[in-house]
Short mmCIF file of C-alpha atoms in Angstrom, two decimals:
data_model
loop_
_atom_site.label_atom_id
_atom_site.label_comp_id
_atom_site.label_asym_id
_atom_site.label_seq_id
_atom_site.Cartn_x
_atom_site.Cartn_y
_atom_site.Cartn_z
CA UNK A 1 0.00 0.00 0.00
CA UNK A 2 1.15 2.92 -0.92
CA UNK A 3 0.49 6.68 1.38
CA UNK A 4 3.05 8.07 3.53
CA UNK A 5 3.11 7.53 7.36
CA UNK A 6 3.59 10.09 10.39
CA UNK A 7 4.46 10.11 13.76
CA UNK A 8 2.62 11.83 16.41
CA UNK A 9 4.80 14.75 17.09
CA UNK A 10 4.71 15.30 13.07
CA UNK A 11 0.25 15.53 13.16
CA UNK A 12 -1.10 19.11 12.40
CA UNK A 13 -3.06 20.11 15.73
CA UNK A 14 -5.17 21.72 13.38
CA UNK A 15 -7.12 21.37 10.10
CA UNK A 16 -7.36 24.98 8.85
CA UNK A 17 -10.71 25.39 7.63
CA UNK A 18 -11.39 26.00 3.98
CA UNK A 19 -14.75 27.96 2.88
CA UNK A 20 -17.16 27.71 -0.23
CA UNK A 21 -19.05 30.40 -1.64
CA UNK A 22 -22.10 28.85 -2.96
CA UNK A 23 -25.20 29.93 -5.79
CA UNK A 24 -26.84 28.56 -8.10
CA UNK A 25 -24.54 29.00 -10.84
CA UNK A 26 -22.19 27.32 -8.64
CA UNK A 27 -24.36 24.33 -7.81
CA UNK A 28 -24.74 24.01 -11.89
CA UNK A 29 -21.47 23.53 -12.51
CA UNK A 30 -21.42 21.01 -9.69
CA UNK A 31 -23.94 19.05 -11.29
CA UNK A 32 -22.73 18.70 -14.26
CA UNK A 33 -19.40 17.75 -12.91
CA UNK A 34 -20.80 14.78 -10.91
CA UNK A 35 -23.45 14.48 -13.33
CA UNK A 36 -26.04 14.91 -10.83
CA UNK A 37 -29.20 16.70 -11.91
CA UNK A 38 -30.98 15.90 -8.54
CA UNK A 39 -33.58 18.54 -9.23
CA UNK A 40 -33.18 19.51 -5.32
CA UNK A 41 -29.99 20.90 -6.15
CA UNK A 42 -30.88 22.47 -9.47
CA UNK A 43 -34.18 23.48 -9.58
CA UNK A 44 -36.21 26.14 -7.32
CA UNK A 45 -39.69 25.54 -8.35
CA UNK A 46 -39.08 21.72 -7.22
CA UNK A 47 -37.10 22.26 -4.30
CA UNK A 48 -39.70 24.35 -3.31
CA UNK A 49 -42.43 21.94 -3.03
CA UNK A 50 -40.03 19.72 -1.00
CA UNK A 51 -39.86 19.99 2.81
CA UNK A 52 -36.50 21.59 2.44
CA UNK A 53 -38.65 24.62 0.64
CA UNK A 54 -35.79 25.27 -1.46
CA UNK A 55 -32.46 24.32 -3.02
CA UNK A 56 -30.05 22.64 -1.19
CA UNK A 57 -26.60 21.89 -1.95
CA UNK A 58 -24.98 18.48 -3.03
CA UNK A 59 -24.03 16.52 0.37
CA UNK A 60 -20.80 15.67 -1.51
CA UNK A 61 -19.88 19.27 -2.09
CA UNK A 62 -18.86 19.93 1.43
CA UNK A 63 -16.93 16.56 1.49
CA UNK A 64 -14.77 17.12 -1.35
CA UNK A 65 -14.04 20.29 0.19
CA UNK A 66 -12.93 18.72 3.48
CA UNK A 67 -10.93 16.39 2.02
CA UNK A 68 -9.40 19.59 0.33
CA UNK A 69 -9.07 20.75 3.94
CA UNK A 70 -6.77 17.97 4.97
CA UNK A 71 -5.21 17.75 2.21
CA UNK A 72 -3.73 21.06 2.54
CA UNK A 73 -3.22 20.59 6.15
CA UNK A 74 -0.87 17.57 5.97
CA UNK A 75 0.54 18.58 2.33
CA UNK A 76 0.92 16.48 -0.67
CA UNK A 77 1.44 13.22 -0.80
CA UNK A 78 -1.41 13.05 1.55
CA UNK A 79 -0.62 10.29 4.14
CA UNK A 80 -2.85 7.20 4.10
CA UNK A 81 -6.13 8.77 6.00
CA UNK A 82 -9.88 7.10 6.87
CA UNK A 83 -12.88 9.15 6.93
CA UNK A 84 -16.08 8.05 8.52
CA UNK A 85 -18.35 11.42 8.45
CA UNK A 86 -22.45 11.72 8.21
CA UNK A 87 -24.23 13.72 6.66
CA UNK A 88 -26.35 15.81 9.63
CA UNK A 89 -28.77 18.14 7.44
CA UNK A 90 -28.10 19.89 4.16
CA UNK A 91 -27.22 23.28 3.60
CA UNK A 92 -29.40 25.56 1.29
CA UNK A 93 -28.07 26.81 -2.00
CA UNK A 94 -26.28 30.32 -1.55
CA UNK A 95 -24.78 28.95 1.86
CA UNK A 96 -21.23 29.74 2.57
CA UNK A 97 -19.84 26.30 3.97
CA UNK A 98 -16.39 25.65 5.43
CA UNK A 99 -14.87 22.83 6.17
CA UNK A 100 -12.22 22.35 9.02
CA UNK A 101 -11.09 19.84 12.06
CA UNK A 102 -9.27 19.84 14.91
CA UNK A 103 -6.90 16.78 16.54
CA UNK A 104 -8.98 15.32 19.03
CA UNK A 105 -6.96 12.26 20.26
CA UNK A 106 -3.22 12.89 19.38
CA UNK A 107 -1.95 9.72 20.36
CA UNK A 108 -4.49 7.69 17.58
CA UNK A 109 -3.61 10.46 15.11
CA UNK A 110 -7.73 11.36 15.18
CA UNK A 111 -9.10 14.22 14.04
CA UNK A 112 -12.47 15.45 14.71
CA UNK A 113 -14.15 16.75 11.54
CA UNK A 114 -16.99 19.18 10.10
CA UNK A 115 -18.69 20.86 7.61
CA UNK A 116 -20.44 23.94 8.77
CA UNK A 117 -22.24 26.68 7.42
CA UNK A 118 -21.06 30.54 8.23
CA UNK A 119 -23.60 30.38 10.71
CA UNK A 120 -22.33 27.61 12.77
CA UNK A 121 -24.58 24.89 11.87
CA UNK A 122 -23.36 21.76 11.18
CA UNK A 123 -24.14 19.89 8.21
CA UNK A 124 -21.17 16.92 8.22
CA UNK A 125 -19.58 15.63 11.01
CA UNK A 126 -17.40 12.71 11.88
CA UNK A 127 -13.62 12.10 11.89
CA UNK A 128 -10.62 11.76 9.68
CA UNK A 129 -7.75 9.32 11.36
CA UNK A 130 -4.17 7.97 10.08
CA UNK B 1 -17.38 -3.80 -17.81
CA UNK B 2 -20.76 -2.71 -17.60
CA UNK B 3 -23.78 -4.89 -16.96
CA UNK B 4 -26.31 -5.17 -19.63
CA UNK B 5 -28.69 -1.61 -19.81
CA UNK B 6 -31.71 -2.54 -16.53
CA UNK B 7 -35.04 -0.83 -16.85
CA UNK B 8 -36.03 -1.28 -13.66
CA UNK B 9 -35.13 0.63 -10.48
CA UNK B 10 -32.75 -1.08 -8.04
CA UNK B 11 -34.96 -1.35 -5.13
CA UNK B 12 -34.42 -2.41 -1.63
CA UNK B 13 -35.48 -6.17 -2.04
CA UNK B 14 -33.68 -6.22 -5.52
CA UNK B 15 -30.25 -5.35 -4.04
CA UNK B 16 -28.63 -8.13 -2.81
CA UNK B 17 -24.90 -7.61 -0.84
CA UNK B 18 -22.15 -8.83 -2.73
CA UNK B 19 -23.65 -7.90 -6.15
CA UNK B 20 -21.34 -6.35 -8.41
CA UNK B 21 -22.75 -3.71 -10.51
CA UNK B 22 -19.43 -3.73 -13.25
CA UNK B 23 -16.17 -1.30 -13.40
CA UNK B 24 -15.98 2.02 -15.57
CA UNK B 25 -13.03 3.17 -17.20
CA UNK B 26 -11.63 6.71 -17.46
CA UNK B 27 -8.90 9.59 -17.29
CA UNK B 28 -8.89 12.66 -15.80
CA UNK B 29 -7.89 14.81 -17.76
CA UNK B 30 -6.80 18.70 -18.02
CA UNK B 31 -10.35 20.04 -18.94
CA UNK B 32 -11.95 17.59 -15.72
CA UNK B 33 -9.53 19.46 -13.78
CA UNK B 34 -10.01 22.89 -14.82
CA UNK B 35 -13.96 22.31 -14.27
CA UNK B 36 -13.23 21.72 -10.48
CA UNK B 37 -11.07 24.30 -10.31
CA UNK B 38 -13.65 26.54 -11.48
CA UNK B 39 -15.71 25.52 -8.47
CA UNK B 40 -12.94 24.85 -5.94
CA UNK B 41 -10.56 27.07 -7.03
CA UNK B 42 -7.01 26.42 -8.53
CA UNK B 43 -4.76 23.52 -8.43
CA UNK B 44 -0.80 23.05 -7.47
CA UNK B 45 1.51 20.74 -9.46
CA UNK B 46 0.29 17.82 -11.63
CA UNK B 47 -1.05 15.73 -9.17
CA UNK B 48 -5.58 15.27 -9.52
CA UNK B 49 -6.98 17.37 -6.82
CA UNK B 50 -7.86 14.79 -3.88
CA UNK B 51 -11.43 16.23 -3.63
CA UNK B 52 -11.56 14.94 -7.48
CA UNK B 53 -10.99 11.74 -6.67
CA UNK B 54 -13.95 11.97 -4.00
CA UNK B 55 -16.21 13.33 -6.95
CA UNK B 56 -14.94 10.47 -9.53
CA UNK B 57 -15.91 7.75 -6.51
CA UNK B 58 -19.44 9.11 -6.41
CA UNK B 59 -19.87 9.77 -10.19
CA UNK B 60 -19.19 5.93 -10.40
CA UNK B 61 -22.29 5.22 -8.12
CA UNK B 62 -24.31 7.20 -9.88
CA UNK B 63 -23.35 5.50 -13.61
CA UNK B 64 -23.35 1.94 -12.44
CA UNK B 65 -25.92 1.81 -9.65
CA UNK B 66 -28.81 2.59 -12.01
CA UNK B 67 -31.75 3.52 -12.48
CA UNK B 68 -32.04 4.21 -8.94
CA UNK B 69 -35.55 5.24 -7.04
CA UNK B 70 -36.02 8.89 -6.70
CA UNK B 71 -35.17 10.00 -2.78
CA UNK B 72 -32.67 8.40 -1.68
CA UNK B 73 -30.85 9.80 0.68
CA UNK B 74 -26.61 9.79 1.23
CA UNK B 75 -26.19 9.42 5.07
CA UNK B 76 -22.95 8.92 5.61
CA UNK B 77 -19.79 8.23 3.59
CA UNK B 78 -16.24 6.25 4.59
CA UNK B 79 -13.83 7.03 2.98
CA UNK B 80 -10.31 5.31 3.08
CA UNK B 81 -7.48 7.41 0.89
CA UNK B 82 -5.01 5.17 0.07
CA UNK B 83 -2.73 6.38 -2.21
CA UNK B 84 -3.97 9.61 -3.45
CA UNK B 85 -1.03 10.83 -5.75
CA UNK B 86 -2.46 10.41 -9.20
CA UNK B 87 -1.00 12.38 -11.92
CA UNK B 88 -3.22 13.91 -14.49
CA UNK B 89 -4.92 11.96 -17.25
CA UNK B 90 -3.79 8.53 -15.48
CA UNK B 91 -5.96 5.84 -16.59
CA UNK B 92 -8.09 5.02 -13.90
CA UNK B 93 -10.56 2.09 -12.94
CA UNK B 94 -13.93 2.45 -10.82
CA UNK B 95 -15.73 -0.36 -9.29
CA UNK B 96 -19.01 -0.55 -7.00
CA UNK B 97 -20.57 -3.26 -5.26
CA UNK B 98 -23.30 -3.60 -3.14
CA UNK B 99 -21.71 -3.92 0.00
CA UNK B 100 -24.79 -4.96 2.37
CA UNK B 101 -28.50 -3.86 3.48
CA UNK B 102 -30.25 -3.68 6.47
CA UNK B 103 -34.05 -2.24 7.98
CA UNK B 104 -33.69 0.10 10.98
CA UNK B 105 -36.48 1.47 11.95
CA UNK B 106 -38.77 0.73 9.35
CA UNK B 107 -36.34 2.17 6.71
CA UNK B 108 -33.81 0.47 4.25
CA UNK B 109 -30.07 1.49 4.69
CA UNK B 110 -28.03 0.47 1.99
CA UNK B 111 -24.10 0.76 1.95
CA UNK B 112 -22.10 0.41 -1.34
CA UNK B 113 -18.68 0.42 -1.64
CA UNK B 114 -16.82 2.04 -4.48
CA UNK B 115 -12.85 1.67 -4.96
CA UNK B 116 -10.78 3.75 -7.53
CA UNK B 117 -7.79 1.88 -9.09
CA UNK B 118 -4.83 3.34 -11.41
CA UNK B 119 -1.84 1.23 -12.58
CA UNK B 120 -2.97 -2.02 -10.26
CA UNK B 121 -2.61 0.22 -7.30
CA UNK B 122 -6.07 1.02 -4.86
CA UNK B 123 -5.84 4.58 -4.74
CA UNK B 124 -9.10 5.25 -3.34
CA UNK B 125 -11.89 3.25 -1.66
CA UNK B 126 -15.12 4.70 -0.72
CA UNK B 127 -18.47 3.43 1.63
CA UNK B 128 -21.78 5.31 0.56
CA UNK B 129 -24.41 4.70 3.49
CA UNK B 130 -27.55 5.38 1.86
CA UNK B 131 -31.46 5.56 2.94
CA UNK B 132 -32.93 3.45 0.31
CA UNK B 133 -36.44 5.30 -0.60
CA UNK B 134 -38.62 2.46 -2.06
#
């Protein structure tokens, strides 16, 4: 297997959080890179008859942008890393998200992990770990 | 390979763990890039972006686990990032399974796993907990 390994004293104490300015244009060009036309995402008139009353961003979206997140925190090549994050509640299209984590148990090499909106509310949590 | 075209929707009964729903074959090349650039921003050296790689993992899902019932919903995702140094345009391989199903509370949760291959190395292996809707 490839990946590159770190000791303890080595582990960011930090994952600097990255943020997302998000609109609809922005959630277009989303789609059609994932190729996801979920008309939650895409289209107001639906999303609006849908108990979110309105578009919401791809879940994915704020996960690719934590992985970004760590990525930049530990630099490239990016050390062999697990993720096991849920996805709490989405965050409506227009949302500024940013995605960050903090080393929660330094001798496991764990870091606790989120997705947030510039509000504070949570829409991924979970945890990132060599 | 792909399986042969299905009309039907893959639902909850139909899936059965271990089923392999076939591999699709790609590259990422310089215009992929630029697209997620556009949304993420730019992108250092020649290595894919790691985030890409997340995107390519569900894009594979969404090709070979189809047609799929309208509402599902992702719950949770594992992720395990191997080997994530992949130059641009490497040939890459994508391959999803069903990984196993399970009722909780009166709904279906389905997780299928997804793992990313270039040059006979994993590079990438992903878990998509889903709500199944029908």
């Amino acid at each position: 297997m490839g990946g590159v390994t770190m000791k303890t004293a080595q582990l960011p104490r930090t994952i600097p959080a990255l943020s997302l300015e998000t609109d609809a244009a922005l959630t277009w060009r989303y789609a059609e890179l994932t190729a996801d036309f979920n008309p939650i995402h895409i289209d107001p008139e639906f999303a609006a008859g849908t108990g979110f009353g309105g578009p919401i961003l791809h879940g994915t979206m704020g996960l690719n942008l934590l992985v970004e997140a760590v990525a930049a925190a530990f630099g490239r090549p990016m050390p062999a890393l697990r993720f096991d994050i849920r996805f709490i509640r989405p965050a409506p299209v227009g949302a500024i998200i940013r995605a960050g984590g903090e080393l929660s148990d330094p001798v496991n090499g764990v870091y606790s992990v989120f997705v947030e909106t510039a509000d504070g509310q949570r829409t991924v949590e979970g945890t990132c770990s060599l | 390979m792909r399986p042969a075209a299905r009309e039907k929707a893959w639902t909850y009964d139909a899936l059965r763990p271990g089923h392999e729903f076939g591999e699709t074959h790609f590259r990422i090349d310089a215009g992929r890039v630029a697209r997620w650039a556009e949304i993420y921003g730019g992108t250092e050296g020649d290595a894919v972006p790691p985030g890409l790689l997340v995107v390519e993992m569900m894009k594979a899902y969404l090709d070979l686990v189809h047609p799929r019932p309208p509402g599902n919903i992702h719950a949770g995702q594992r992720l395990r990032c191997l080997d994530m140094d992949v130059p641009a345009d490497a040939a890459l391989t994508a391959s999803v399974r069903c990984l196993d199903k399970t009722l909780r509370k009166g709904r279906g949760w389905v997780t299928f796993d997804v793992v990313l291959r270039s040059r006979e190395r994993d590079v990438l292996q992903g878990e998509i907990v889903t709500i199944w809707a029908a």
